[in-house]
Coordinates of C-alpha atoms in Angstrom, one line a residue:
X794 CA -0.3 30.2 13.9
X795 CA 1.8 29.9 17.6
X796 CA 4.1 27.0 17.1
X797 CA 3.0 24.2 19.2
X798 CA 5.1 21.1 19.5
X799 CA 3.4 17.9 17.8
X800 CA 5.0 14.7 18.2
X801 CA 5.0 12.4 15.0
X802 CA 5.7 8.4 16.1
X803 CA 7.1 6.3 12.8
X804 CA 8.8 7.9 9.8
X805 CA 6.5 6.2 7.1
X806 CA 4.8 7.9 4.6
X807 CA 1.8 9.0 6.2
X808 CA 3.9 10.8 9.1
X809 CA 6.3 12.1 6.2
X810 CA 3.5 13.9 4.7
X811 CA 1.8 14.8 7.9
X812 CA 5.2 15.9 9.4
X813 CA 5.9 18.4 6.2
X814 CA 2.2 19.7 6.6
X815 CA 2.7 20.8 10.1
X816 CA 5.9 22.2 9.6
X817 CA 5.1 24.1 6.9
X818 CA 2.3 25.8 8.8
X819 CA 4.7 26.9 11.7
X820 CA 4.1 24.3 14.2
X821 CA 7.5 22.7 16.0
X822 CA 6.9 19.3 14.5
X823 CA 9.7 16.2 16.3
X824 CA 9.7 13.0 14.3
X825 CA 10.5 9.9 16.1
X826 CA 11.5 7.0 14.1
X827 CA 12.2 3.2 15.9
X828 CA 14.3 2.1 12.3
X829 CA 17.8 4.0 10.9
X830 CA 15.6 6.1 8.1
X831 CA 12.9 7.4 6.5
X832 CA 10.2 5.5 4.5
X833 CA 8.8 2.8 7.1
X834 CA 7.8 -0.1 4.7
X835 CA 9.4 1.7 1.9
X836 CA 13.0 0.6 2.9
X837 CA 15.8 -0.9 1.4
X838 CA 18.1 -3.7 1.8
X839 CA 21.3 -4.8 0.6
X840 CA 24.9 -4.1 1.0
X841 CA 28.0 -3.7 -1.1
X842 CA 26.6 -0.4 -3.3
X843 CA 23.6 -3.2 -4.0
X844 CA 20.6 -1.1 -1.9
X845 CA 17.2 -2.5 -3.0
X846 CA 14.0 -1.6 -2.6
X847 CA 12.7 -3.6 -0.1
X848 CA 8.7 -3.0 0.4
X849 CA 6.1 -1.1 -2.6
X850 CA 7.9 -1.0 -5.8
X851 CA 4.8 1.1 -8.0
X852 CA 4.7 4.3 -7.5
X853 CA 0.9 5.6 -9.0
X854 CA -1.4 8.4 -7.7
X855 CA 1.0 11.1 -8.5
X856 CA -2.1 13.8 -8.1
X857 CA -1.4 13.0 -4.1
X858 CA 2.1 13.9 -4.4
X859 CA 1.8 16.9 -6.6
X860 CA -1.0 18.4 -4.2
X861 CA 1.2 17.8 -1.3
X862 CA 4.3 19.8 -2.5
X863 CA 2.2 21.9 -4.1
X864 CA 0.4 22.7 -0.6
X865 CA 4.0 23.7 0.7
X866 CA 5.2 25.9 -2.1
X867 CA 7.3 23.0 -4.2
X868 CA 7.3 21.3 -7.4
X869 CA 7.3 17.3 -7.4
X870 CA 9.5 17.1 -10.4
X871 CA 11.9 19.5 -8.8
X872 CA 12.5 16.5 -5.9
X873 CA 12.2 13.4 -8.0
X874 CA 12.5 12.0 -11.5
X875 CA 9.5 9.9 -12.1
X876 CA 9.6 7.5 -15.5
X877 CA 6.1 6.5 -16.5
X878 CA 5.7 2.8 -17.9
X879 CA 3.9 1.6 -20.9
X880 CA 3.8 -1.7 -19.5
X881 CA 2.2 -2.0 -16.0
X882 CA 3.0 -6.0 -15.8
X883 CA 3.9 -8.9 -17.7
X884 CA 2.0 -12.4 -16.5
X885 CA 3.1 -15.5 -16.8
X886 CA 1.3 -19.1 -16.3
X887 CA 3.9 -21.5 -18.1
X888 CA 6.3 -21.0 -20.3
X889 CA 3.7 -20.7 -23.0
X890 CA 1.1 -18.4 -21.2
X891 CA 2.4 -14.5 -21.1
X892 CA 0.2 -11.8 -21.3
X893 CA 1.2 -7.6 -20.9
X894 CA -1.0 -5.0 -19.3
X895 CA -0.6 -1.6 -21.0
X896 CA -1.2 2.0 -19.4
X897 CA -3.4 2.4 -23.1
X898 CA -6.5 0.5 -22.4
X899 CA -6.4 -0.4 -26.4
X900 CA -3.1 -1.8 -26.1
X901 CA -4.1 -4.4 -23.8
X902 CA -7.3 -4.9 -25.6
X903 CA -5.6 -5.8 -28.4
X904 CA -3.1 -8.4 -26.1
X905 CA -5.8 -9.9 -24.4
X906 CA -7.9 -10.4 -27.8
X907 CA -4.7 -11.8 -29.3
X908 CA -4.4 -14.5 -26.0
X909 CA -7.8 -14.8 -25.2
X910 CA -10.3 -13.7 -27.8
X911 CA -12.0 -11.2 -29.3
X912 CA -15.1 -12.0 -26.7
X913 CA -12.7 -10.9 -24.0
X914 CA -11.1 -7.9 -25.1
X915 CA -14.8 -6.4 -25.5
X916 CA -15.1 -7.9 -22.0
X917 CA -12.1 -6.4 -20.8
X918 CA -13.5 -2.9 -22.1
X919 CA -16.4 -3.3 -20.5
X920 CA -14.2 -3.9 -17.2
X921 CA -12.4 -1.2 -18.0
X922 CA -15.5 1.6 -18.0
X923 CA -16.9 -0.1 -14.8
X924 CA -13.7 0.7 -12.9
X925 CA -13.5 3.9 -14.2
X926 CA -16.7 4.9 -12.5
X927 CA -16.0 3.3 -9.2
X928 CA -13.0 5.4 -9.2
X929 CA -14.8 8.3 -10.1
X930 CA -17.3 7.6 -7.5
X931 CA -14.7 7.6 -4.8
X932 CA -12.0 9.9 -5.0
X933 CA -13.9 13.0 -4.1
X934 CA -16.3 11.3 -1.2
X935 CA -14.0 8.4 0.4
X936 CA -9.9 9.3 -1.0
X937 CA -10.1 12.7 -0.1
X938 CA -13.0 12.6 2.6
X939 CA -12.7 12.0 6.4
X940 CA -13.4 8.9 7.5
X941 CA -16.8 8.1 6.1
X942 CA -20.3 6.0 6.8
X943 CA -21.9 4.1 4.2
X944 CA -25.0 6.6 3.7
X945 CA -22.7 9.4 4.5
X946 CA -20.5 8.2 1.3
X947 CA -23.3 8.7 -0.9
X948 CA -24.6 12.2 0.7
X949 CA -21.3 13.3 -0.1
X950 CA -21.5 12.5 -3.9
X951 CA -24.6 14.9 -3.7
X952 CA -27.6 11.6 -3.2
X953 CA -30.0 11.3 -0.1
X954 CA -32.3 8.9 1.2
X955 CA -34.0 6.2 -1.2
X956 CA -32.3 8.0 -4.5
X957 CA -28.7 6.6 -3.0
X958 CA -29.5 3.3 -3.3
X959 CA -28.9 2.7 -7.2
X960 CA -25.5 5.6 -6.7
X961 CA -24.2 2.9 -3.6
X962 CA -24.7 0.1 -5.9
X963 CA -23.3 1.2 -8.7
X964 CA -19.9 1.1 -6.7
X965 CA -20.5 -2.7 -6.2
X966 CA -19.9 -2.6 -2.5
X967 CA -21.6 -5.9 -1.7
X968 CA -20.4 -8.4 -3.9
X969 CA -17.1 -9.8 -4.0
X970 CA -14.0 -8.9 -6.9
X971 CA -14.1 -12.2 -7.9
X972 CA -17.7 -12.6 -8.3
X973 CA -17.7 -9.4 -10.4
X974 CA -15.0 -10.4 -12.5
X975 CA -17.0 -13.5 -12.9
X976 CA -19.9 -11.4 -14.6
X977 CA -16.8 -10.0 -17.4
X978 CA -15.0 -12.7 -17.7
X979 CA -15.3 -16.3 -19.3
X980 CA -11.2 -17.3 -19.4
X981 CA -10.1 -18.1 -15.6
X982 CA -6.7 -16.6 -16.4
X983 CA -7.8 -13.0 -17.0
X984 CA -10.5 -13.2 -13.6
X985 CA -7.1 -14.5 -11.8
X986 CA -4.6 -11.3 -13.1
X987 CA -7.4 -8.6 -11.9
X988 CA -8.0 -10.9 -8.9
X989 CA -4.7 -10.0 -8.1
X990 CA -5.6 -6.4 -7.0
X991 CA -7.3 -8.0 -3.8
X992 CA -3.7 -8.5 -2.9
X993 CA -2.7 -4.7 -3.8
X994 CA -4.3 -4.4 0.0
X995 CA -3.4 -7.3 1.3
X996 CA -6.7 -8.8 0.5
X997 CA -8.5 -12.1 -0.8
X998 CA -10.2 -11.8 -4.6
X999 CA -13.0 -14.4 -3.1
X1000 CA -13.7 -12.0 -0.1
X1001 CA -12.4 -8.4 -0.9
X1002 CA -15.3 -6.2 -2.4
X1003 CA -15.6 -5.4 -5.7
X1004 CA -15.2 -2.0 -5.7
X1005 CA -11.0 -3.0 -5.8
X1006 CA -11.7 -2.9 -9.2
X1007 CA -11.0 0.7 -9.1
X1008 CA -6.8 -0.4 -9.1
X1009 CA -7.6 -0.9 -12.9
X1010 CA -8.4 2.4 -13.4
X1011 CA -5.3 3.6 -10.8
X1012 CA -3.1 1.3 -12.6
X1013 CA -4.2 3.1 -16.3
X1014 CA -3.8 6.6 -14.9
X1015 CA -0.5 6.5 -14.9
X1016 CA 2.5 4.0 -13.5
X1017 CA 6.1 5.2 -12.5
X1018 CA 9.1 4.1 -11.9
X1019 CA 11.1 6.7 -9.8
X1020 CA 15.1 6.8 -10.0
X1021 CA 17.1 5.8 -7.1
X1022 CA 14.3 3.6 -6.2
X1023 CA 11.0 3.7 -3.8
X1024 CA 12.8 5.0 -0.8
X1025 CA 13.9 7.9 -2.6
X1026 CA 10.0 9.2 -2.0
X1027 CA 10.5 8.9 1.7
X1028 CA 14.2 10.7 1.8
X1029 CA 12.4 13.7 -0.6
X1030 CA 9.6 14.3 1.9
X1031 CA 11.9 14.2 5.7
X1032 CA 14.5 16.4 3.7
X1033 CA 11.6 18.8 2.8
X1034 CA 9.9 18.8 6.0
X1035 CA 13.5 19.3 7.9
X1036 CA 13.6 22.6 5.3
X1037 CA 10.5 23.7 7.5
X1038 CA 12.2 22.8 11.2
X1039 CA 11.1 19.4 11.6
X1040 CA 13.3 17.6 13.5
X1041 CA 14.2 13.8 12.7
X1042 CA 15.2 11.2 15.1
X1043 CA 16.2 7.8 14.0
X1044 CA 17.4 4.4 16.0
X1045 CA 14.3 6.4 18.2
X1046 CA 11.5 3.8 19.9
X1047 CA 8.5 4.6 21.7
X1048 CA 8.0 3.0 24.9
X1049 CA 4.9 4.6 26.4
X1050 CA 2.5 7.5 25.3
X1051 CA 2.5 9.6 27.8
X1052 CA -1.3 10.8 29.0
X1053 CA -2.4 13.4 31.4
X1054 CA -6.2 14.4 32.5
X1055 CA -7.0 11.8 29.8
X1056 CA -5.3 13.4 26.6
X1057 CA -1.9 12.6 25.2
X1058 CA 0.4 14.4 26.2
X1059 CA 4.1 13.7 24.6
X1060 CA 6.1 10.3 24.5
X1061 CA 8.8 8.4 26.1
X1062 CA 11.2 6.4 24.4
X1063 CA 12.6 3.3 24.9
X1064 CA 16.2 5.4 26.2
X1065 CA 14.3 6.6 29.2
X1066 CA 14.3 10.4 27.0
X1067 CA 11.0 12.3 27.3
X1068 CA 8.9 14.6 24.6
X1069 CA 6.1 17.0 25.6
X1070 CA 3.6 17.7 22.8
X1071 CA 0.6 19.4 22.6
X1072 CA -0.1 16.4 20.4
X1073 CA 0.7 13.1 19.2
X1074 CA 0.5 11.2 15.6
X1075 CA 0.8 7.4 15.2
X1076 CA 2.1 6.5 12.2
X1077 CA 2.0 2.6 13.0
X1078 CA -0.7 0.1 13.1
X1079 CA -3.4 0.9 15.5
X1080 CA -2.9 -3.6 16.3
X1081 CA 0.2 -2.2 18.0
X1082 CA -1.6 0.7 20.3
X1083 CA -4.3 -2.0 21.0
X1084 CA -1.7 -4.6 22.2
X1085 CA -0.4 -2.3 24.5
X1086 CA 2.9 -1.6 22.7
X1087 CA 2.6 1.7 23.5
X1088 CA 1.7 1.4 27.1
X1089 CA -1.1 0.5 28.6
X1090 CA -2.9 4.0 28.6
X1091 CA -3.1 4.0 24.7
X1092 CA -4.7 0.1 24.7
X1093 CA -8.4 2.0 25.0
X1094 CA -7.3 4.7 22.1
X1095 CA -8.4 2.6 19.1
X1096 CA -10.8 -0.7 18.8
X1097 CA -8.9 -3.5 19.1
X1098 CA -8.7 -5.5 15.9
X1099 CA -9.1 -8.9 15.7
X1100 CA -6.3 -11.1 14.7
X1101 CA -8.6 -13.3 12.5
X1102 CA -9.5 -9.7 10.4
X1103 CA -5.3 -8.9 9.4
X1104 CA -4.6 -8.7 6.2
X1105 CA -1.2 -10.2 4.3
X1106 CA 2.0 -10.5 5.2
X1107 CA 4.6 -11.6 2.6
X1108 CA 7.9 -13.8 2.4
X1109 CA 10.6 -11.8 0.0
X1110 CA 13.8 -12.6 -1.1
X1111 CA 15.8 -9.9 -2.3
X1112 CA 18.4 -11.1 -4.4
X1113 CA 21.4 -9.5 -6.6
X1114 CA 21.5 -12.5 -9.5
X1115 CA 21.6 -13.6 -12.9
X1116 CA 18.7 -14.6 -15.0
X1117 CA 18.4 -16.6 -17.6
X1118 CA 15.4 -17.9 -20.0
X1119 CA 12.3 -15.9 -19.5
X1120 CA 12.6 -11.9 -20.5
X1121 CA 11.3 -10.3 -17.1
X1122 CA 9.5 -7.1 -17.4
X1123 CA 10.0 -4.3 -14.5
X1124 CA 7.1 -5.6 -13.2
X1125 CA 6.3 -9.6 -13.3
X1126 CA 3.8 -12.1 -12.3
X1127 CA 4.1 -16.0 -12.3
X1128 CA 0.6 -17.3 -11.4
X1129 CA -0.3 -20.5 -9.4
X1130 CA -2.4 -22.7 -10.8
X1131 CA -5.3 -22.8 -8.0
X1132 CA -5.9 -19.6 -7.0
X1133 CA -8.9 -20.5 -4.6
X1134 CA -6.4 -23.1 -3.3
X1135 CA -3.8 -20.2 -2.7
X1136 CA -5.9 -17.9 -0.8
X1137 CA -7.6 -21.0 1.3
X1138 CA -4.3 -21.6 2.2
X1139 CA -3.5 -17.9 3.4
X1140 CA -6.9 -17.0 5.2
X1141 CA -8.4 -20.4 6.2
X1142 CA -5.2 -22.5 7.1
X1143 CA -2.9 -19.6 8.1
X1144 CA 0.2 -21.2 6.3
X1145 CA 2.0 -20.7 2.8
X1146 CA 0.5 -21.6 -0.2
X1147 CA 1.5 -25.2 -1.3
X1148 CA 1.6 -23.4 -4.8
X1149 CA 1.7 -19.6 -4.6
X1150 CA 2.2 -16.8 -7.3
X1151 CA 5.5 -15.3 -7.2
X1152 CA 6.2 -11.8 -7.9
X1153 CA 9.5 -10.6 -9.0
X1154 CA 10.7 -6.3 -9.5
X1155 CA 13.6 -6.2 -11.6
X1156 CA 14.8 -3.1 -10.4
X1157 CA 16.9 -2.3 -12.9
X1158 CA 14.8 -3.1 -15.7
X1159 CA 12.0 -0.5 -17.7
X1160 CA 10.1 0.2 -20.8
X1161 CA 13.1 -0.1 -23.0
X1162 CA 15.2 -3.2 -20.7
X1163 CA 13.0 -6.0 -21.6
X1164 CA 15.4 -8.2 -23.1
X1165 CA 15.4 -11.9 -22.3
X1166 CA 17.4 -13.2 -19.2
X1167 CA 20.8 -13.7 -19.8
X1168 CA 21.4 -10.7 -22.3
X1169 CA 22.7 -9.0 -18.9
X1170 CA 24.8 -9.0 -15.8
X1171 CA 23.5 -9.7 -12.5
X1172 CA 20.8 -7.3 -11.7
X1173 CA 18.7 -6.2 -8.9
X1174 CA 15.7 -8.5 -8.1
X1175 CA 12.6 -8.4 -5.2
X1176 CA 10.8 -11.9 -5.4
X1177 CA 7.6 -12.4 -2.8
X1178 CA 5.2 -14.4 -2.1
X1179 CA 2.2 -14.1 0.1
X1180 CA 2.0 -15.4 3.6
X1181 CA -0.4 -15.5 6.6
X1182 CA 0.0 -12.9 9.1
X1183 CA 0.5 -15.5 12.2
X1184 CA 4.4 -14.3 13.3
X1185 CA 3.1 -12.8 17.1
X1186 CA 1.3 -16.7 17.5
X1187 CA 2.6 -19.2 14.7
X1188 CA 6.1 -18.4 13.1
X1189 CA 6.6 -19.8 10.3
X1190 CA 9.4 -22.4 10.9
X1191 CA 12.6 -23.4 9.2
X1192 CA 11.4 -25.6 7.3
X1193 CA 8.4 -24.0 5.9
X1194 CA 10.2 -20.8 4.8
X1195 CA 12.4 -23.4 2.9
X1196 CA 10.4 -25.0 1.3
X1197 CA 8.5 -22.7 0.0
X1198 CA 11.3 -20.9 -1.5
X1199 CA 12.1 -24.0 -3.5
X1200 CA 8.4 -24.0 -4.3
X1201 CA 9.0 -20.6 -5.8
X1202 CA 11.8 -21.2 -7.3
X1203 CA 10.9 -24.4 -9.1
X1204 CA 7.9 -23.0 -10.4
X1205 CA 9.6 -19.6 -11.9
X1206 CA 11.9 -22.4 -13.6
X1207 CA 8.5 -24.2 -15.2
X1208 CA 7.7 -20.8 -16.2
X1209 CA 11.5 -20.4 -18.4
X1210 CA 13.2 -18.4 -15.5
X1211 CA 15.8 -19.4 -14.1
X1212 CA 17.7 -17.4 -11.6
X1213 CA 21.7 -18.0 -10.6
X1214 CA 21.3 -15.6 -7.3
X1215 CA 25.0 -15.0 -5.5
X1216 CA 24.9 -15.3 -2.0
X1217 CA 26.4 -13.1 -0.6
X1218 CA 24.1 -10.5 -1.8
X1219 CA 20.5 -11.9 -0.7
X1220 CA 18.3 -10.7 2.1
X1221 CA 15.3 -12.9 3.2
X1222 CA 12.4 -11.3 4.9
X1223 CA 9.9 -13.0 6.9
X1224 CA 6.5 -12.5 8.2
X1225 CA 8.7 -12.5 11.9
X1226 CA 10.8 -10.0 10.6
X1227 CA 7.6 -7.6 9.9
X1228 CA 6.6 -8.4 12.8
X1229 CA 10.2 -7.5 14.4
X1230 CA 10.0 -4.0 12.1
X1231 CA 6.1 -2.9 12.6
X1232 CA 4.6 -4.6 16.1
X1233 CA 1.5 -5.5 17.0
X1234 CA 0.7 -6.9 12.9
X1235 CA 2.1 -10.5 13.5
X1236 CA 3.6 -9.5 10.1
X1237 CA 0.4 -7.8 8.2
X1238 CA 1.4 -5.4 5.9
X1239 CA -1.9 -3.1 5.2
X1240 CA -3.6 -3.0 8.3
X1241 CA -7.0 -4.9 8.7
X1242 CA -7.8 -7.0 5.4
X1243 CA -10.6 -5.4 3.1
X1244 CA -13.2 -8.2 3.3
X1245 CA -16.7 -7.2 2.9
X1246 CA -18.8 -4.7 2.6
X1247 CA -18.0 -3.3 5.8
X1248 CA -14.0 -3.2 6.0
X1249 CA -13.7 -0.1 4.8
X1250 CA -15.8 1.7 6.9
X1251 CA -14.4 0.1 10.2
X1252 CA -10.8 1.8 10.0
X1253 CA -10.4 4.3 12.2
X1254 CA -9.9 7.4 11.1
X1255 CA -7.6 10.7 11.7
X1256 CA -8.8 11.2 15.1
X1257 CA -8.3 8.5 17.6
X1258 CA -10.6 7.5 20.9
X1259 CA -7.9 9.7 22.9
X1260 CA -7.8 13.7 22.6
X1261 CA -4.3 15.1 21.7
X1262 CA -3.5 11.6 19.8
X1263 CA -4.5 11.5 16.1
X1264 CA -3.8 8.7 13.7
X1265 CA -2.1 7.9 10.2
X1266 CA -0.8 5.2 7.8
X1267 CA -2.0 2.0 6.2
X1268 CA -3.7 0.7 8.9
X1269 CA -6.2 4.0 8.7
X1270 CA -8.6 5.5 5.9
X1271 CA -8.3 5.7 3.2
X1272 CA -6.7 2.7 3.7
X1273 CA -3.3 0.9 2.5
X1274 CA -0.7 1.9 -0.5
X1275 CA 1.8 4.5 -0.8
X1276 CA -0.6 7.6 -2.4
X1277 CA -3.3 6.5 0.7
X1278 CA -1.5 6.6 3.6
X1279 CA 0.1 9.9 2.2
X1280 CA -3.9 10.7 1.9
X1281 CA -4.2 9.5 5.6
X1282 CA -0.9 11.8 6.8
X1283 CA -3.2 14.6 5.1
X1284 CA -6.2 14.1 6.7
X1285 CA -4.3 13.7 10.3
X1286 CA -2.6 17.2 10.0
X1287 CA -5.9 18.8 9.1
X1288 CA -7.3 17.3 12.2
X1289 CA -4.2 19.0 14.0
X1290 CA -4.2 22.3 12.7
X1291 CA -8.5 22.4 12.8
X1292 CA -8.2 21.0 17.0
X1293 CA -5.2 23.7 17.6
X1294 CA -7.5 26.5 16.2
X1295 CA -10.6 25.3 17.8
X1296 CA -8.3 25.4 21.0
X1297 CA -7.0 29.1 19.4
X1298 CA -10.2 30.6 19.8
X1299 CA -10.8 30.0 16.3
X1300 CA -14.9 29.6 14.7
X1301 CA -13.4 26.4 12.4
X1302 CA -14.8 24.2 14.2
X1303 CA -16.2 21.2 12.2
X1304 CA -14.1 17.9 11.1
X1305 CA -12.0 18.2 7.9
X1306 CA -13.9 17.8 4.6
X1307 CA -13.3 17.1 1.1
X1308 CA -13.4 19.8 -1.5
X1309 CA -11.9 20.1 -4.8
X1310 CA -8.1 20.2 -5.1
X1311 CA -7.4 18.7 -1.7
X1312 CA -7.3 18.7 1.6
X1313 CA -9.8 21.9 3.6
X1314 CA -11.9 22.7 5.8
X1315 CA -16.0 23.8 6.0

């Protein structure tokens, strides 16, 4: 293939993995990235030899990343040491109230029977099996697919006309997670931990469809911690893609996508420099290209998203300290005790929760470093809490932030952890801050929320309104996550390379599809 120059826009993971796919089929591929590094959300913080993951901390979906490397002649384990975990999270209500997911379904059959009944771990098998089929429902038609229609979903999983009804509604599309989970469970406790995967996409359990349930059965495929931390991911793919000719650079904003006989063009960054392309990816959100970020030329490129549809933002402390009292787990959840409160608070108030649920990653904890608190020195901790994605019209103020860390604080304390933080290695990010870091989100995190039905056919896809200016990230389909928007940096260089060939001369002329093993063409 000619090498043609392709403009990426944001280092994240869906340009890393669009960015090595390009490369590695000859094309001169220019990454431009607004931050210091690689990896977008999947950044660190910290000083003093302290860095610390400072965005997703689970890596799952390995298949995605295997395929990739795979796709460019490499081995994943030969770039990074992944440690699967037989605990996926420990839960906590009170002091009194713990509960441990397993990757082995029967292992948390047997926890759940032991703190809720033997009525529940039947239900919770039951669960299980239902999420197993969503999954398997999905992967092939919507993970792997273009963007996809309702009826066009279920004509890819091989159903037409009337017969796709009962296959569209055995995904559960139209009713909500938490009336689902209603219909397994009878203890409010276990309907508010798998609730909880609403918020994996930034999401509401009382609005988000159902067919979230499918985290379960990500979740029990396999969970990883990966040494040196999340933002090792990101470093692995820009040093493989530079391999191939990419070229990185960093401290790089874009001003203005540059357009000519209504196609993009190239870009200009904020320095007054200018790149000519023969095509443009957006690893951003598509809020930002709608708000004009980009320059008024690129407003019309995508539909512009209402503010009212965002999805979470988060408030995060990230904190070198010592614990004491409750033995944390890698992965920990303290639950509030009104969840519909919570989330009334988040999507129908805009403010933070009077009580929210705290997550905390202990960074340097595993499998076999789940001691109590206290049996260590200070170690590495990420604590968040949910927040409303107002930061481009409300800020949160002072106060507010304030408060609600002592909220969060006081209530991990309730719960037996207590946590002796030093100062001088702490990093507080706001919903302002996202909002500094990704524009155009007012702090969201995944792009639009996934309420209803509907949501997840309204993302745009690969190929934006605009010729010569495709799309990728969270903010895209498949949607939101580490493994999707390396799905959505997938399906963007596939719309690339088909659109150079089509303008080649070439007969391949039709939209990517899914087939088995990845990403292709018809």
């Amino acid at each position: 293939m000619q090498s043609e120059r392709v403009v990426v826009v944001g280092a994240g993971i869906g340009g890393l993995a669009c960015a090595l796919e390009l490369a590695h089929r000859g094309l001169e591929v220019v990454v431009v990235e607004r931050g210091p590094a690689p990896g977008g959300k999947m950044r660190e913080v910290g000083e003093h030899g302290a860095r610390m993951d400072a965005g997703p901390t689970v890596f799952t979906m390995r298949w995605v990343f295997e395929e990739l490397l795979d796709r460019v002649g490499e081995r994943l384990a030969d770039h990074l040491t992944l440690r699967p975990l037989k605990v996926l999270a420990r839960h906590a209500w009170n002091a009194d109230e713990q509960l441990d997911l397993y990757a082995d379904v029967e292992w948390s059959a047997e926890a759940i029977g032991r703190f809720a009944g033997a009525v529940e771990a039947r239900a919770y098998r039951a669960f299980c099996t239902r999420a197993r089929r969503v999954y398997a429902a999905l992967e092939g038609p919507f993970l792997r697919g273009s963007r996809p229609t309702p009826w066009g979903l279920v004509a890819r999983a091989g159903l037409r006309g009337l017969r796709g009804l009962p296959e569209l509604a055995r995904i559960s599309p139209f009713s909500t997670l938490w009336s689902a989970l209603g219909e397994h469970f009878r203890d409010p406790r276990l309907r508010q931990l798998f609730g909880r995967y609403a918020t994996y996409c930034g999401a509401s359990p009382f609005l988000a469809p159902a067919t979230l349930m499918l985290v379960a059965h990500v979740e029990q495929d396999g969970v990883w911690s990966v040494d040196g931390g999340m933002h090792r991911v990101a470093v692995a793919l820009a040093g493989l893609a530079q391999r191939r000719g990419a070229r990185f650079h960093y401290d790089a904003a874009v001003s203005e996508l540059l357009i000519r006989d209504g196609r993009a063009c190239g870009v200009r960054l904020a320095d007054g420099r200018q790149i000519d392309a023969a095509a443009v990816v957006f690893n951003g959100d598509p809020g930002a290209l709608a708000a004009g970020h980009l320059g008024e030329g690129a407003v019309r490129a995508v539909r512009s998203p209402a503010a009212s549809a965002r999805s979470l933002s988060a408030l995060t402390w990230n904190l070198v300290a010592r614990t004491r009292g409750f033995p944390l787990h890698r992965h920990t959840v303290f639950f509030s005790g009104d969840y519909q409160a919570e989330f009334d608070d988040l999507f129908t108030h805009a403010r933070l929760p009077a009580s929210p649920t705290v997550y905390v990653c202990a960074q340097d904890r595993g499998d076999a470093d789940t001691g109590a608190a206290g049996e260590r020195g200070a170690e590495r901790l990420l604590c968040l809490v949910n927040a409303p994605p107002t930061a481009d019209r409300r800020p949160l103020t002072a106060e507010e932030i304030t408060r609600c860390e002592q909220t969060s604080f006081e209530m991990l304390a309730r719960c037996g952890l207590h946590v002796e933080p030093n100062p001088l290695q702490r990093v507080t990010t706001t919903p302002s801050d996202f909002e500094r870091l990704f524009p155009g989100t007012g702090g969201a995190l995944y792009g639009p929320a996934s309420h209803g039905w509907r949501a997840s056919f309204t993302r745009p896809g690969s190929r934006s309104r605009m010729p010569g200016l495709y799309l990728a990230g969270g903010g895209t389909h498949p949607g939101p996550g580490v493994p999707m928007a390396a799905l959505s940096g997938r399906l963007a260089a596939a719309s690339v390379l088909q659109d150079h060939a089509a303008v080649r001369g070439s007969t391949a002329r039709s939209r990517p599809a899914a087939m088995p093993g990845g990403m292709s063409t018809r």
